[in-house]
Short mmCIF file of C-alpha atoms and ligand atoms in Angstrom, two decimals:
data_model
loop_
_atom_site.label_atom_id
_atom_site.label_comp_id
_atom_site.label_asym_id
_atom_site.label_seq_id
_atom_site.Cartn_x
_atom_site.Cartn_y
_atom_site.Cartn_z
CA MET A 1 90.73 136.75 39.85
CA SER A 2 90.60 140.53 40.23
CA GLU A 3 87.66 142.73 39.25
CA ARG A 4 89.86 144.33 36.65
CA ILE A 5 88.21 144.90 33.25
CA TYR A 6 91.05 145.22 30.79
CA PHE A 7 90.47 146.63 27.32
CA ASP A 8 94.00 147.77 26.48
CA ASN A 9 95.26 144.68 24.68
CA ALA A 10 96.67 146.71 21.79
CA ALA A 11 99.17 148.17 24.30
CA THR A 12 100.01 144.76 25.78
CA SER A 13 97.87 141.69 26.27
CA TRP A 14 96.50 140.77 29.69
CA PRO A 15 95.87 138.26 31.05
CA LYS A 16 98.20 135.72 29.48
CA PRO A 17 97.30 132.03 29.09
CA ASP A 18 98.09 130.06 32.29
CA ALA A 19 100.76 128.13 30.39
CA VAL A 20 102.74 131.39 30.03
CA TYR A 21 102.73 132.09 33.78
CA ASP A 22 103.62 128.46 34.51
CA ALA A 23 106.51 128.38 32.04
CA ILE A 24 108.01 131.60 33.41
CA ASP A 25 107.66 130.46 37.00
CA ARG A 26 109.17 127.05 36.24
CA PHE A 27 112.09 128.55 34.33
CA GLN A 28 112.93 131.05 37.05
CA ARG A 29 112.70 128.52 39.90
CA GLU A 30 114.19 125.44 38.26
CA VAL A 31 116.36 126.44 35.29
CA GLY A 32 117.55 130.06 35.43
CA VAL A 33 120.42 129.81 32.92
CA GLY A 34 121.29 132.03 29.95
CA PHE A 35 121.19 131.08 26.27
CA GLY A 36 124.23 130.05 24.25
CA ARG A 37 126.81 130.58 26.96
CA SER A 38 127.32 127.45 29.08
CA THR A 39 127.13 123.71 28.46
CA GLY A 40 125.14 121.07 30.34
CA ALA A 41 121.60 119.76 30.53
CA LYS A 42 119.86 123.00 31.47
CA PRO A 43 121.65 125.22 28.91
CA ASP A 44 120.88 122.53 26.31
CA GLN A 45 117.22 122.62 27.30
CA ILE A 46 117.18 126.40 26.75
CA ARG A 47 119.11 126.11 23.48
CA GLN A 48 116.48 123.68 22.25
CA MET A 49 113.62 125.90 23.44
CA VAL A 50 115.02 128.94 21.56
CA LEU A 51 115.54 126.86 18.42
CA THR A 52 111.99 125.53 18.58
CA LEU A 53 110.58 129.00 19.22
CA ARG A 54 112.32 130.32 16.10
CA GLN A 55 110.71 127.48 14.14
CA LYS A 56 107.26 128.14 15.58
CA LEU A 57 107.49 131.85 14.68
CA LYS A 58 108.75 131.02 11.21
CA THR A 59 105.76 128.73 10.71
CA LEU A 60 103.29 131.24 12.17
CA VAL A 61 104.20 133.98 9.66
CA GLY A 62 105.21 131.85 6.67
CA ALA A 63 108.95 132.63 6.68
CA SER A 64 111.25 130.13 5.03
CA ASN A 65 114.15 129.69 7.44
CA SER A 66 114.27 129.86 11.23
CA ASP A 67 117.68 131.61 11.08
CA GLU A 68 115.73 134.58 9.67
CA VAL A 69 114.16 135.07 13.11
CA ILE A 70 115.98 137.62 15.30
CA PHE A 71 114.85 138.14 18.89
CA THR A 72 114.62 141.71 20.16
CA PHE A 73 113.19 143.36 23.26
CA ASN A 74 109.96 144.87 21.85
CA GLY A 75 108.38 146.09 18.63
CA THR A 76 110.26 149.39 18.78
CA ASP A 77 113.57 147.59 19.13
CA SER A 78 112.76 145.45 16.05
CA LEU A 79 111.85 148.52 13.99
CA ASN A 80 114.98 150.41 15.09
CA LEU A 81 117.15 147.49 14.05
CA ALA A 82 115.42 147.29 10.65
CA ILE A 83 115.62 151.03 9.99
CA HIS A 84 119.05 151.91 11.37
CA GLY A 85 120.57 148.59 10.27
CA HIS A 86 119.30 148.84 6.70
CA LEU A 87 119.62 152.50 5.74
CA ARG A 88 122.74 154.28 4.49
CA PRO A 89 123.37 157.98 3.86
CA GLY A 90 121.65 159.19 0.68
CA ASP A 91 118.86 156.60 0.81
CA HIS A 92 115.23 157.48 0.16
CA VAL A 93 112.47 155.91 2.27
CA ILE A 94 108.73 155.71 1.75
CA THR A 95 106.47 155.43 4.75
CA THR A 96 102.89 156.36 5.65
CA THR A 97 101.17 158.78 7.98
CA ALA A 98 99.47 155.83 9.71
CA GLU A 99 102.73 154.58 11.25
CA HIS A 100 103.50 154.24 14.91
CA ASN A 101 106.17 156.56 16.32
CA SER A 102 108.52 153.59 16.48
CA VAL A 103 108.79 153.95 12.69
CA LEU A 104 108.23 157.70 12.38
CA ARG A 105 110.79 158.76 14.99
CA PRO A 106 113.81 156.73 13.81
CA LEU A 107 113.11 157.99 10.27
CA ARG A 108 112.72 161.58 11.46
CA HIS A 109 115.96 161.26 13.44
CA LEU A 110 117.89 160.28 10.30
CA GLU A 111 116.09 162.84 8.13
CA ASP A 112 116.83 165.70 10.56
CA ARG A 113 120.53 164.86 10.26
CA ASN A 114 120.26 165.04 6.44
CA LEU A 115 121.19 161.37 6.16
CA ILE A 116 118.08 160.18 4.34
CA GLU A 117 115.05 161.54 2.48
CA VAL A 118 111.57 160.45 3.54
CA SER A 119 108.28 160.49 1.60
CA ARG A 120 105.18 160.08 3.77
CA VAL A 121 102.11 158.77 1.96
CA THR A 122 98.92 160.17 3.49
CA CYS A 123 96.50 157.51 4.65
CA ASP A 124 92.74 157.55 4.07
CA ASP A 125 90.11 158.21 6.73
CA HIS A 126 90.48 154.67 8.08
CA GLY A 127 94.28 154.73 8.19
CA ARG A 128 94.96 152.72 5.01
CA VAL A 129 97.24 153.42 2.06
CA SER A 130 97.02 151.95 -1.44
CA ALA A 131 99.76 150.12 -3.30
CA ALA A 132 99.36 152.67 -6.12
CA ALA A 133 100.12 155.57 -3.76
CA ILE A 134 103.31 153.83 -2.63
CA GLN A 135 104.26 153.03 -6.22
CA ALA A 136 103.93 156.71 -7.17
CA GLU A 137 106.64 157.64 -4.63
CA LEU A 138 109.22 155.03 -5.66
CA ARG A 139 112.55 156.41 -6.90
CA PRO A 140 115.79 154.72 -7.97
CA SER A 141 117.23 155.76 -4.59
CA THR A 142 114.35 154.25 -2.58
CA LYS A 143 115.88 151.60 -0.38
CA LEU A 144 113.09 151.02 2.12
CA VAL A 145 109.29 151.06 2.20
CA ALA A 146 108.07 150.95 5.81
CA VAL A 147 104.35 150.19 6.17
CA ILE A 148 102.11 149.30 9.06
CA HIS A 149 99.98 146.16 8.65
CA THR A 150 97.18 146.97 11.10
CA SER A 151 96.70 150.43 12.56
CA ASN A 152 96.91 150.60 16.35
CA VAL A 153 94.50 153.56 16.21
CA THR A 154 91.74 152.42 13.85
CA GLY A 155 92.35 148.66 13.57
CA ALA A 156 92.23 148.89 9.75
CA SER A 157 94.68 146.74 7.79
CA ASN A 158 96.72 147.53 4.72
CA LEU A 159 96.75 145.07 1.81
CA ILE A 160 100.34 144.01 2.28
CA GLN A 161 100.29 141.51 -0.55
CA GLU A 162 99.43 144.28 -3.04
CA ILE A 163 102.07 146.60 -1.60
CA GLY A 164 104.60 143.74 -1.63
CA ALA A 165 103.98 143.10 -5.33
CA VAL A 166 104.73 146.75 -6.14
CA VAL A 167 107.83 147.02 -3.95
CA LYS A 168 109.22 143.75 -5.34
CA GLU A 169 109.50 145.41 -8.76
CA SER A 170 111.80 148.10 -7.31
CA SER A 171 115.19 148.05 -5.63
CA ALA A 172 113.61 148.79 -2.23
CA MET A 173 113.00 146.39 0.64
CA LEU A 174 109.59 146.14 2.31
CA LEU A 175 109.49 146.50 6.10
CA VAL A 176 106.12 145.67 7.68
CA ASP A 177 105.14 146.62 11.22
CA ALA A 178 102.95 143.71 12.30
CA ALA A 179 102.63 144.77 15.95
CA GLN A 180 98.84 144.68 15.85
CA SER A 181 98.34 141.77 13.50
CA VAL A 182 100.75 138.98 14.36
CA GLY A 183 99.01 136.23 16.32
CA GLN A 184 95.53 137.32 15.32
CA GLN A 185 95.57 137.80 11.54
CA HIS A 186 97.05 135.67 8.79
CA ILE A 187 100.46 136.82 7.60
CA ASP A 188 102.37 135.27 4.73
CA PHE A 189 105.87 136.70 4.87
CA THR A 190 107.13 134.83 1.80
CA LYS A 191 104.04 134.97 -0.44
CA TRP A 192 103.44 138.65 0.30
CA ASN A 193 107.06 139.55 -0.59
CA VAL A 194 107.81 141.07 2.78
CA ASP A 195 111.55 141.51 3.37
CA MET A 196 111.51 142.43 7.06
CA LEU A 197 108.67 141.81 9.50
CA ALA A 198 108.78 143.51 12.91
CA PHE A 199 106.57 142.68 15.88
CA PRO A 200 106.51 142.56 19.67
CA GLY A 201 105.97 139.30 21.55
CA HIS A 202 103.86 140.82 24.31
CA LYS A 203 100.65 141.62 22.44
CA SER A 204 98.68 138.91 20.58
CA LEU A 205 101.47 136.35 20.96
CA PHE A 206 100.94 136.49 24.74
CA GLY A 207 104.63 136.67 25.65
CA PRO A 208 105.70 138.90 28.53
CA LEU A 209 106.87 142.49 28.12
CA GLY A 210 110.48 142.70 26.94
CA THR A 211 110.04 140.35 23.97
CA GLY A 212 110.01 141.11 20.25
CA CYS A 213 111.14 139.82 16.91
CA LEU A 214 112.46 140.92 13.53
CA ILE A 215 112.27 138.45 10.66
CA VAL A 216 114.67 139.22 7.81
CA ASN A 217 114.71 137.35 4.49
CA GLU A 218 117.83 136.34 2.61
CA GLU A 219 117.82 139.40 0.34
CA ALA A 220 117.48 141.91 3.19
CA GLN A 221 120.13 140.03 5.20
CA LYS A 222 122.71 141.09 2.60
CA ARG A 223 122.33 144.72 3.71
CA LEU A 224 121.27 144.60 7.35
CA ARG A 225 124.02 145.54 9.78
CA PRO A 226 123.86 145.08 13.57
CA ILE A 227 123.26 148.31 15.46
CA ARG A 228 124.81 146.96 18.67
CA GLN A 229 127.94 144.88 19.14
CA GLY A 230 128.98 142.46 21.86
CA GLY A 231 129.25 138.88 23.00
CA THR A 232 127.19 136.19 21.33
CA GLY A 233 128.72 133.13 22.99
CA ALA A 234 130.33 132.17 19.62
CA SER A 235 133.76 133.06 18.11
CA SER A 236 134.75 134.40 21.52
CA HIS A 237 138.45 134.51 20.53
CA SER A 238 137.73 137.43 18.16
CA ASP A 239 136.99 141.06 19.06
CA GLU A 240 135.18 141.49 15.76
CA ASN A 241 131.39 141.16 15.51
CA GLN A 242 131.01 138.39 12.92
CA ILE A 243 127.87 138.62 10.78
CA ILE A 244 126.35 135.24 11.48
CA TYR A 245 122.54 135.04 11.47
CA PRO A 246 120.84 135.48 13.83
CA ASP A 247 123.56 135.59 16.55
CA ALA A 248 125.21 138.82 15.40
CA PHE A 249 121.96 140.71 16.03
CA GLU A 250 121.31 139.18 19.44
CA VAL A 251 124.35 140.36 21.37
CA GLY A 252 124.45 140.11 25.15
CA ASN A 253 122.32 137.79 27.19
CA HIS A 254 118.89 137.03 25.79
CA ASN A 255 115.76 137.78 27.77
CA VAL A 256 115.41 134.04 28.33
CA LEU A 257 112.69 134.50 30.94
CA GLY A 258 110.72 136.41 28.32
CA LEU A 259 111.43 133.90 25.55
CA VAL A 260 110.27 131.02 27.73
CA GLY A 261 106.97 132.87 28.23
CA LEU A 262 106.79 133.80 24.55
CA ASP A 263 107.30 130.16 23.60
CA ALA A 264 104.30 129.14 25.69
CA GLY A 265 102.28 132.05 24.24
CA VAL A 266 103.10 131.16 20.62
CA GLU A 267 102.30 127.51 21.31
CA PHE A 268 98.94 128.63 22.69
CA VAL A 269 98.19 130.68 19.54
CA LEU A 270 99.25 127.85 17.22
CA ASN A 271 96.98 125.43 19.08
CA ALA A 272 94.05 127.85 19.16
CA GLY A 273 94.50 128.72 15.46
CA ILE A 274 94.45 132.21 13.95
CA ASP A 275 90.94 131.71 12.57
CA SER A 276 89.42 131.02 15.96
CA VAL A 277 91.31 133.93 17.57
CA ALA A 278 90.04 136.28 14.84
CA LYS A 279 86.50 134.92 15.13
CA LYS A 280 86.30 135.43 18.90
CA LYS A 281 87.75 138.95 18.71
CA GLY A 282 85.48 139.81 15.79
CA MET A 283 82.42 138.66 17.74
CA LEU A 284 83.31 140.69 20.85
CA THR A 285 84.20 143.77 18.83
CA GLU A 286 81.05 143.61 16.74
CA LYS A 287 78.91 143.50 19.89
CA PHE A 288 80.73 146.52 21.30
CA VAL A 289 80.51 148.49 18.06
CA SER A 290 76.84 147.75 17.65
CA GLY A 291 76.19 148.82 21.26
CA ILE A 292 78.11 152.09 21.22
CA SER A 293 76.86 153.05 17.75
CA LYS A 294 73.44 153.65 19.30
CA ILE A 295 74.79 156.08 21.91
CA ASN A 296 74.43 159.80 21.34
CA ASN A 297 77.69 161.76 21.22
CA ILE A 298 79.83 158.76 20.25
CA GLU A 299 81.43 158.92 16.83
CA LEU A 300 83.34 155.88 15.62
CA VAL A 301 86.81 156.42 14.17
CA SER A 302 87.28 152.74 13.31
CA GLY A 303 85.67 151.01 10.35
CA THR A 304 83.09 148.27 10.75
CA ASP A 305 84.12 145.77 8.08
CA LEU A 306 84.91 142.26 9.27
CA GLU A 307 88.69 142.54 9.06
CA ASN A 308 88.58 145.77 11.01
CA LEU A 309 86.47 144.14 13.72
CA GLU A 310 88.82 141.15 13.96
CA SER A 311 91.67 143.42 14.99
CA GLY A 312 89.79 143.97 18.27
CA ILE A 313 90.54 147.72 18.07
CA VAL A 314 87.73 150.29 18.32
CA SER A 315 88.41 154.01 18.64
CA PHE A 316 85.84 156.74 19.01
CA LEU A 317 85.46 160.47 19.49
CA THR A 318 83.12 162.15 21.88
CA PRO A 319 82.42 165.86 22.26
CA VAL A 320 81.37 165.48 25.91
CA LEU A 321 84.87 165.23 27.40
CA ALA A 322 88.51 165.21 26.31
CA SER A 323 89.47 161.62 25.46
CA SER A 324 91.85 161.40 28.44
CA GLU A 325 89.12 162.56 30.83
CA PHE A 326 86.62 160.14 29.33
CA ALA A 327 89.04 157.23 29.86
CA SER A 328 89.84 158.43 33.35
CA VAL A 329 86.15 158.42 34.35
CA LEU A 330 85.77 154.91 32.92
CA ASP A 331 88.73 153.82 35.02
CA HIS A 332 87.72 155.47 38.30
CA ALA A 333 83.97 154.93 38.17
CA PHE A 334 83.82 151.56 36.36
CA GLN A 335 87.31 149.98 36.79
CA ILE A 336 87.48 149.83 33.01
CA GLU A 337 90.97 150.15 31.57
CA CYS A 338 91.18 151.49 28.02
CA ARG A 339 93.45 154.10 26.48
CA ALA A 340 93.03 157.67 25.30
CA GLY A 341 95.05 160.22 23.35
CA HIS A 342 97.13 159.97 20.20
CA HIS A 343 98.31 156.38 20.73
CA CYS A 344 101.95 157.03 19.70
CA ALA A 345 100.80 157.64 16.12
CA ALA A 346 101.74 161.27 15.55
CA LEU A 347 100.62 161.75 11.95
CA ILE A 348 97.43 159.71 11.45
CA HIS A 349 94.97 161.95 13.29
CA PRO A 350 94.23 164.68 10.72
CA SER A 351 93.21 161.97 8.22
CA ILE A 352 90.87 160.15 10.59
CA GLY A 353 89.42 163.29 12.21
CA SER A 354 90.88 162.83 15.69
CA SER A 355 93.38 165.64 16.00
CA ASP A 356 92.57 166.01 19.72
CA GLY A 357 93.01 162.28 20.28
CA CYS A 358 90.46 159.51 20.70
CA VAL A 359 89.33 156.84 23.14
CA ARG A 360 90.54 153.35 22.21
CA PHE A 361 89.15 150.03 23.37
CA SER A 362 91.21 146.99 22.36
CA PHE A 363 89.78 143.58 23.10
CA GLY A 364 91.67 140.42 23.86
CA LEU A 365 90.95 136.75 23.52
CA PHE A 366 90.05 136.45 27.19
CA ASN A 367 87.48 139.24 27.30
CA THR A 368 83.89 138.06 27.75
CA GLU A 369 80.51 139.09 26.41
CA SER A 370 79.45 140.23 29.88
CA GLU A 371 82.47 142.55 30.04
CA ILE A 372 81.44 143.98 26.66
CA ALA A 373 77.93 144.61 28.01
CA LEU A 374 79.44 146.40 31.02
CA ALA A 375 81.62 148.49 28.73
CA ILE A 376 78.68 149.58 26.57
CA GLY A 377 76.73 150.54 29.69
CA ALA A 378 79.70 152.49 31.06
CA VAL A 379 80.25 154.40 27.80
CA GLN A 380 76.52 155.20 27.72
CA SER A 381 76.59 156.38 31.32
CA VAL A 382 79.67 158.63 30.92
CA SER A 383 78.52 160.14 27.64
CA SER A 384 75.10 161.05 29.07
CA SER A 385 76.46 162.42 32.37
CA PHE A 386 78.45 165.33 30.99
C1 PLP B 401 101.59 149.52 15.42
C2 PLP B 401 102.64 149.47 16.48
N1 PLP B 401 103.93 149.45 16.14
C3 PLP B 401 104.90 149.38 17.06
C4 PLP B 401 104.63 149.35 18.39
C5 PLP B 401 105.74 149.33 19.36
O1 PLP B 401 105.79 148.11 20.07
P1 PLP B 401 106.45 148.06 21.50
O2 PLP B 401 105.51 148.73 22.44
O3 PLP B 401 106.57 146.58 21.77
O4 PLP B 401 107.75 148.73 21.43
C6 PLP B 401 103.28 149.38 18.81
C7 PLP B 401 102.95 149.37 20.23
O5 PLP B 401 101.86 149.64 20.65
C8 PLP B 401 102.27 149.43 17.83
O6 PLP B 401 100.97 149.46 18.16
#
């Protein structure tokens, strides 16, 4: 194993469980066929794997039907499908300033072309919004409420069940960005009244890069339109894209290599159990937070309540160096990989006091207590050297 000390799991998880590497290697060497195109033993094996993976994901997030599970290529792809596929000219959308750019930019794109109107609810100093603040923005023309579950900057989570209850009383659909929560926090798609749930497969689900998912309930399916057209392997005699779930949204060859890895990753998470994943991450994060809190010139941006700690995300400010320089010294002098800057969240920073960006550590299931001790020592050393 390399000497690499990786604390950038909120960007993408590393390492993956061995079962993920094995499954990918085995597929590429021994199977290597596409999904839903050919017939025979190997295509059948892949068809079965994809079917089972949809069921596992459905179970993991509490959805009701595995046909609601659409595979995409990353979290951004899922959010683009939800936003562009759902909205029509004249619609009003509510979102929050805590969102990732993969929500903010598609909305801004449509707004700049005068196709939609957008209300942006300002988050609090941890990156959360209340259900009441969302409710206050609802209009008869509101067709979508797009809310982040767990902030990729602060690690704080919104109370989606409360927001879901409010949105359910309106004519809008609720889109939740679960990029930083799926696989490590409980999600109940049906009970929380979520209509569309978007997430990547390559973070806490341990799939490889190039995997993602959008789950769409029956009500939202009535409005969602594909944003790309092409072959699905079915109804090949017709040049019309038929709206059959989930095929119509998965045109072209699947990233089967990625899905095989994702399947092994999801299986790993289901076997480990969300509670034990959250517990381990919470323990590591708490140790790190308690260590760096004692260091001069380090100001935490993230909260310290249990749920916040279980996200594994800790961001801080330091006056000694620009965040990018701080992270660069950690990398070059200590081989510690973390991330600095604005973290693709353009609008959150004025609320959380990090307008010049912040340093983010994001822990994974495979980090160890000795790595945390090294990280605390490294942060101490850099912050006292400048
Ligand atoms: C909260 C959040 N939403 C969306 C995304 C986009 O996911 P992807 O990188 O898979 O496109 C990320 C990625 O970091 C994220 O943290």
